[in-house]
PDB file of C-alpha atoms in Angstrom:
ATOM      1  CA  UNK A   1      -9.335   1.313   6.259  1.00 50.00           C
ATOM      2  CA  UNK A   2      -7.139  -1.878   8.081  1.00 53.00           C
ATOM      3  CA  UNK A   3     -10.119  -2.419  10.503  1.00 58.00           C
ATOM      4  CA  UNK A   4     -12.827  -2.115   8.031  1.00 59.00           C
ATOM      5  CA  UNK A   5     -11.343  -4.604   5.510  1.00 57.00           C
ATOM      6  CA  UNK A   6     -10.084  -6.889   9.159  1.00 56.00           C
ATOM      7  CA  UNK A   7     -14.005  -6.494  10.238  1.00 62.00           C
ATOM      8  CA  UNK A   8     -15.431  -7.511   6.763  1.00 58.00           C
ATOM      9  CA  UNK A   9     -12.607 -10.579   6.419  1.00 56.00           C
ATOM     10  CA  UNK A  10     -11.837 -11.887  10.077  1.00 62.00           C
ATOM     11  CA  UNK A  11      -8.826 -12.907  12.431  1.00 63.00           C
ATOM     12  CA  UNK A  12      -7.015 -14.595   9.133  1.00 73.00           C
ATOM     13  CA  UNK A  13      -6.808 -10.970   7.503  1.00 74.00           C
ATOM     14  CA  UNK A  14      -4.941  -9.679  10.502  1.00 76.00           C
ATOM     15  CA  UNK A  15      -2.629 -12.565   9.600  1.00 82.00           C
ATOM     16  CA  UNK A  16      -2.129 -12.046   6.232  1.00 80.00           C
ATOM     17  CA  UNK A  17      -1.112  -8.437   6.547  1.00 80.00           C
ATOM     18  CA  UNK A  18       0.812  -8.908   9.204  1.00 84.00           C
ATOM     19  CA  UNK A  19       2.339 -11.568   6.820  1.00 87.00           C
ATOM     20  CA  UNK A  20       2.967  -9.263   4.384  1.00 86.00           C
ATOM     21  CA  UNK A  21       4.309  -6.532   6.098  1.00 87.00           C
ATOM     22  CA  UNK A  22       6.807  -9.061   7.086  1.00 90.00           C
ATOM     23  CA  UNK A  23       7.711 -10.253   3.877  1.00 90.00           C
ATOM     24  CA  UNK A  24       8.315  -6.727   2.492  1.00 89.00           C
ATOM     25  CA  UNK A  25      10.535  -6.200   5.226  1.00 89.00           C
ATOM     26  CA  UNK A  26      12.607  -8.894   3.918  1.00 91.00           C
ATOM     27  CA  UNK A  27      12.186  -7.686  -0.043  1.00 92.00           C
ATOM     28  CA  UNK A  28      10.534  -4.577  -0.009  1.00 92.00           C
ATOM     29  CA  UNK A  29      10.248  -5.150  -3.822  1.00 91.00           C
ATOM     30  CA  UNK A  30       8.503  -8.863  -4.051  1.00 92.00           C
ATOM     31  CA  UNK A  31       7.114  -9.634  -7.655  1.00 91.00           C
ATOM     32  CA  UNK A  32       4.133  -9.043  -7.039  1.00 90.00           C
ATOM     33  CA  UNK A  33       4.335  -5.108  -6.499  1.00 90.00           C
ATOM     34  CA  UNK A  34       4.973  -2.425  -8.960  1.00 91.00           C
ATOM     35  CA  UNK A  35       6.558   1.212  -8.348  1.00 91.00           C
ATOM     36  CA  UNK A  36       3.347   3.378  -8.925  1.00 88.00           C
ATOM     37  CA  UNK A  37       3.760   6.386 -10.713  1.00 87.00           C
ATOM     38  CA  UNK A  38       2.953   9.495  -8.597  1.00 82.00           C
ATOM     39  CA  UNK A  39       0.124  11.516  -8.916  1.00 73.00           C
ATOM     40  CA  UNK A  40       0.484  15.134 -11.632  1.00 73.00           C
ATOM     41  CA  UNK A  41       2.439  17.861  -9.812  1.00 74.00           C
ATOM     42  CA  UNK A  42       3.890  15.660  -7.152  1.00 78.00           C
ATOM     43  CA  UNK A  43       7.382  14.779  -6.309  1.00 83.00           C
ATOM     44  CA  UNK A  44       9.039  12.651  -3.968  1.00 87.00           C
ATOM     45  CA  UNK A  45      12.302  13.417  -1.995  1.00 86.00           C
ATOM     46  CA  UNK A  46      15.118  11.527  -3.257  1.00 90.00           C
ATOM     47  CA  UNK A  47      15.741   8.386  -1.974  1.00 91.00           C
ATOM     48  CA  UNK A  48      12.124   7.380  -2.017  1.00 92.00           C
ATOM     49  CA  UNK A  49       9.758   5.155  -4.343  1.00 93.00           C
ATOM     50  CA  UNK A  50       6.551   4.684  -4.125  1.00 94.00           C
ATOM     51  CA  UNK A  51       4.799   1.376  -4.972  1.00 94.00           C
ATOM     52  CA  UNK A  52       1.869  -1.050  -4.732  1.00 93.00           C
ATOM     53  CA  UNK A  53       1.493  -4.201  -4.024  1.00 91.00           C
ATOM     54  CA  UNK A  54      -1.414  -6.856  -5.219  1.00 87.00           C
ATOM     55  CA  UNK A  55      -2.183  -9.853  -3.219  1.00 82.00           C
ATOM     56  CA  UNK A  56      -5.516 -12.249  -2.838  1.00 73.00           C
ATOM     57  CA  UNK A  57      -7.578 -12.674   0.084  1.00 69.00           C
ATOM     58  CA  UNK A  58     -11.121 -14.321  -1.501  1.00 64.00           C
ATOM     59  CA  UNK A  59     -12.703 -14.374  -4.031  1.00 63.00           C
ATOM     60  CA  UNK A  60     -13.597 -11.377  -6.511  1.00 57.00           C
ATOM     61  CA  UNK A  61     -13.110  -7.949  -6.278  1.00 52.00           C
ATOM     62  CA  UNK A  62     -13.303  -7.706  -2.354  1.00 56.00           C
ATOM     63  CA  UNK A  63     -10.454 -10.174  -1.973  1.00 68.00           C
ATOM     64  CA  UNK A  64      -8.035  -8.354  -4.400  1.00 77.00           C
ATOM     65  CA  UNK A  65      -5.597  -6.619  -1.612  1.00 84.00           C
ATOM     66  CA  UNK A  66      -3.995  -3.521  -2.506  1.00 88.00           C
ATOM     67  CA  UNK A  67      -1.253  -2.035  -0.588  1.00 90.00           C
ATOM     68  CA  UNK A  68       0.393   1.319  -1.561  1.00 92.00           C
ATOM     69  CA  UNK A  69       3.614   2.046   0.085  1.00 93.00           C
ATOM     70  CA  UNK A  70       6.776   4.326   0.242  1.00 94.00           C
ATOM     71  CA  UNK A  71      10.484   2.901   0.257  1.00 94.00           C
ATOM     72  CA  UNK A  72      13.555   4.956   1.645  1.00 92.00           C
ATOM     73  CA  UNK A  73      16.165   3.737  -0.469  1.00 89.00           C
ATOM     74  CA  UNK A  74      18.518   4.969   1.697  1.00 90.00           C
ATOM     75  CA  UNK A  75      17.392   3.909   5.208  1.00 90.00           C
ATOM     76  CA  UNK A  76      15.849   0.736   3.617  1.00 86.00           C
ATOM     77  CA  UNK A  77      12.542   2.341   6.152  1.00 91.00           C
ATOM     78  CA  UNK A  78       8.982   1.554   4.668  1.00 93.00           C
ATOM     79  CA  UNK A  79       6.099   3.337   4.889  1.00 93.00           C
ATOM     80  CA  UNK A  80       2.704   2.409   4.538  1.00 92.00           C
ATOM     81  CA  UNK A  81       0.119   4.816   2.897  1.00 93.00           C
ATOM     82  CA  UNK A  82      -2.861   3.052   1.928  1.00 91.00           C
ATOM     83  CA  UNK A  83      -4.729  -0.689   1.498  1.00 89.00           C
ATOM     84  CA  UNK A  84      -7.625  -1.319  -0.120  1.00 86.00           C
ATOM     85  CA  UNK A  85      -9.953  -3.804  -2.434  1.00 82.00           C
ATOM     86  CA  UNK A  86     -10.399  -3.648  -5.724  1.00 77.00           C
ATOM     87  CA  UNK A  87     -13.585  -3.580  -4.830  1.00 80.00           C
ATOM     88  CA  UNK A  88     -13.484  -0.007  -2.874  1.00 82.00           C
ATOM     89  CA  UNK A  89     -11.138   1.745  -5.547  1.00 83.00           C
ATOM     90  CA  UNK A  90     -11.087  -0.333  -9.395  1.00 79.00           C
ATOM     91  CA  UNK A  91      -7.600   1.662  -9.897  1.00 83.00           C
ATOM     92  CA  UNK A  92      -6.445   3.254  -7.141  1.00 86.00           C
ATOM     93  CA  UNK A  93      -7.612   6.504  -4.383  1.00 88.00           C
ATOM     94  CA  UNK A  94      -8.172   9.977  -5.632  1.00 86.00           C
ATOM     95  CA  UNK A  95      -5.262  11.481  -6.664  1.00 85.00           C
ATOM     96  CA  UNK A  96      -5.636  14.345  -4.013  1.00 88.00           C
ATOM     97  CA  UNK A  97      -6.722  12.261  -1.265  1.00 90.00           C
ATOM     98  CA  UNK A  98      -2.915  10.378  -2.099  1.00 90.00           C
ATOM     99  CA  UNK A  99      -1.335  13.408  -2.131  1.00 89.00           C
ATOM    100  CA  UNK A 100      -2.757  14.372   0.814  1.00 90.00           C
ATOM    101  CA  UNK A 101      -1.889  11.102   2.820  1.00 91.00           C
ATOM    102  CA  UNK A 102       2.219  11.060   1.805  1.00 90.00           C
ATOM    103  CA  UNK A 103       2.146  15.467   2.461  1.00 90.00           C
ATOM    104  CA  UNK A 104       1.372  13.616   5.973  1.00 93.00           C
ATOM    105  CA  UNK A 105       3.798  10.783   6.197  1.00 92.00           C
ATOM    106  CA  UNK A 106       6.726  13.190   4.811  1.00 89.00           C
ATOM    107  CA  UNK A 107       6.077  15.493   7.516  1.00 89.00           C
ATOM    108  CA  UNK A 108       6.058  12.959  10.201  1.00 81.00           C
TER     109      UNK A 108
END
């Protein structure tokens, strides 16, 4: 999804994300994210929250970033799980296809 958005938006999209990620490394909770609630029948291990986080790159619906993420609370670790447009997804990715992706990252 990364290089698909980085092929459709350029060299400066790299940037940004990598600007981001840094940033949430700092504050893992910046104002402009939300803890997302989880999908019906799923549960996290405690210690860890699940969130998203909005940003702009553009204009209109292609250059509304989203990035969905996991925080350990306790090992202040961060995990990425998806990004997207609002363009691609107007709320947010299938419910199973979620669940699917942080079965993955919890097993890793």
């Amino acid at each position: 999804m990364l290089k698909k958005l980085a092929k459709v938006h350029g060299n400066s999209f790299d940037e940004l994300v990598k600007q981001v990620l840094k940033n949430l490394i700092e504050n893992p909770y910046p104002i402009n994210s939300r803890q997302e609630p989880l999908q019906k029948k799923s549960k996290l291990p405690q210690g860890l929250t699940f969130h998203k986080l909005e940003f702009k790159f553009g204009q209109g619906a292609s250059g509304q970033i989203r990035l969905m993420y996991l925080v350990n609370t306790t090992t202040s670790v961060i995990k990425l799980v998806w990004i997207y447009t609002h363009e691609q997804f107007e709320k947010r990715p299938d419910d199973k296809d979620l669940r699917s992706v942080i079965q993955q990252i919890l097993e890793d």
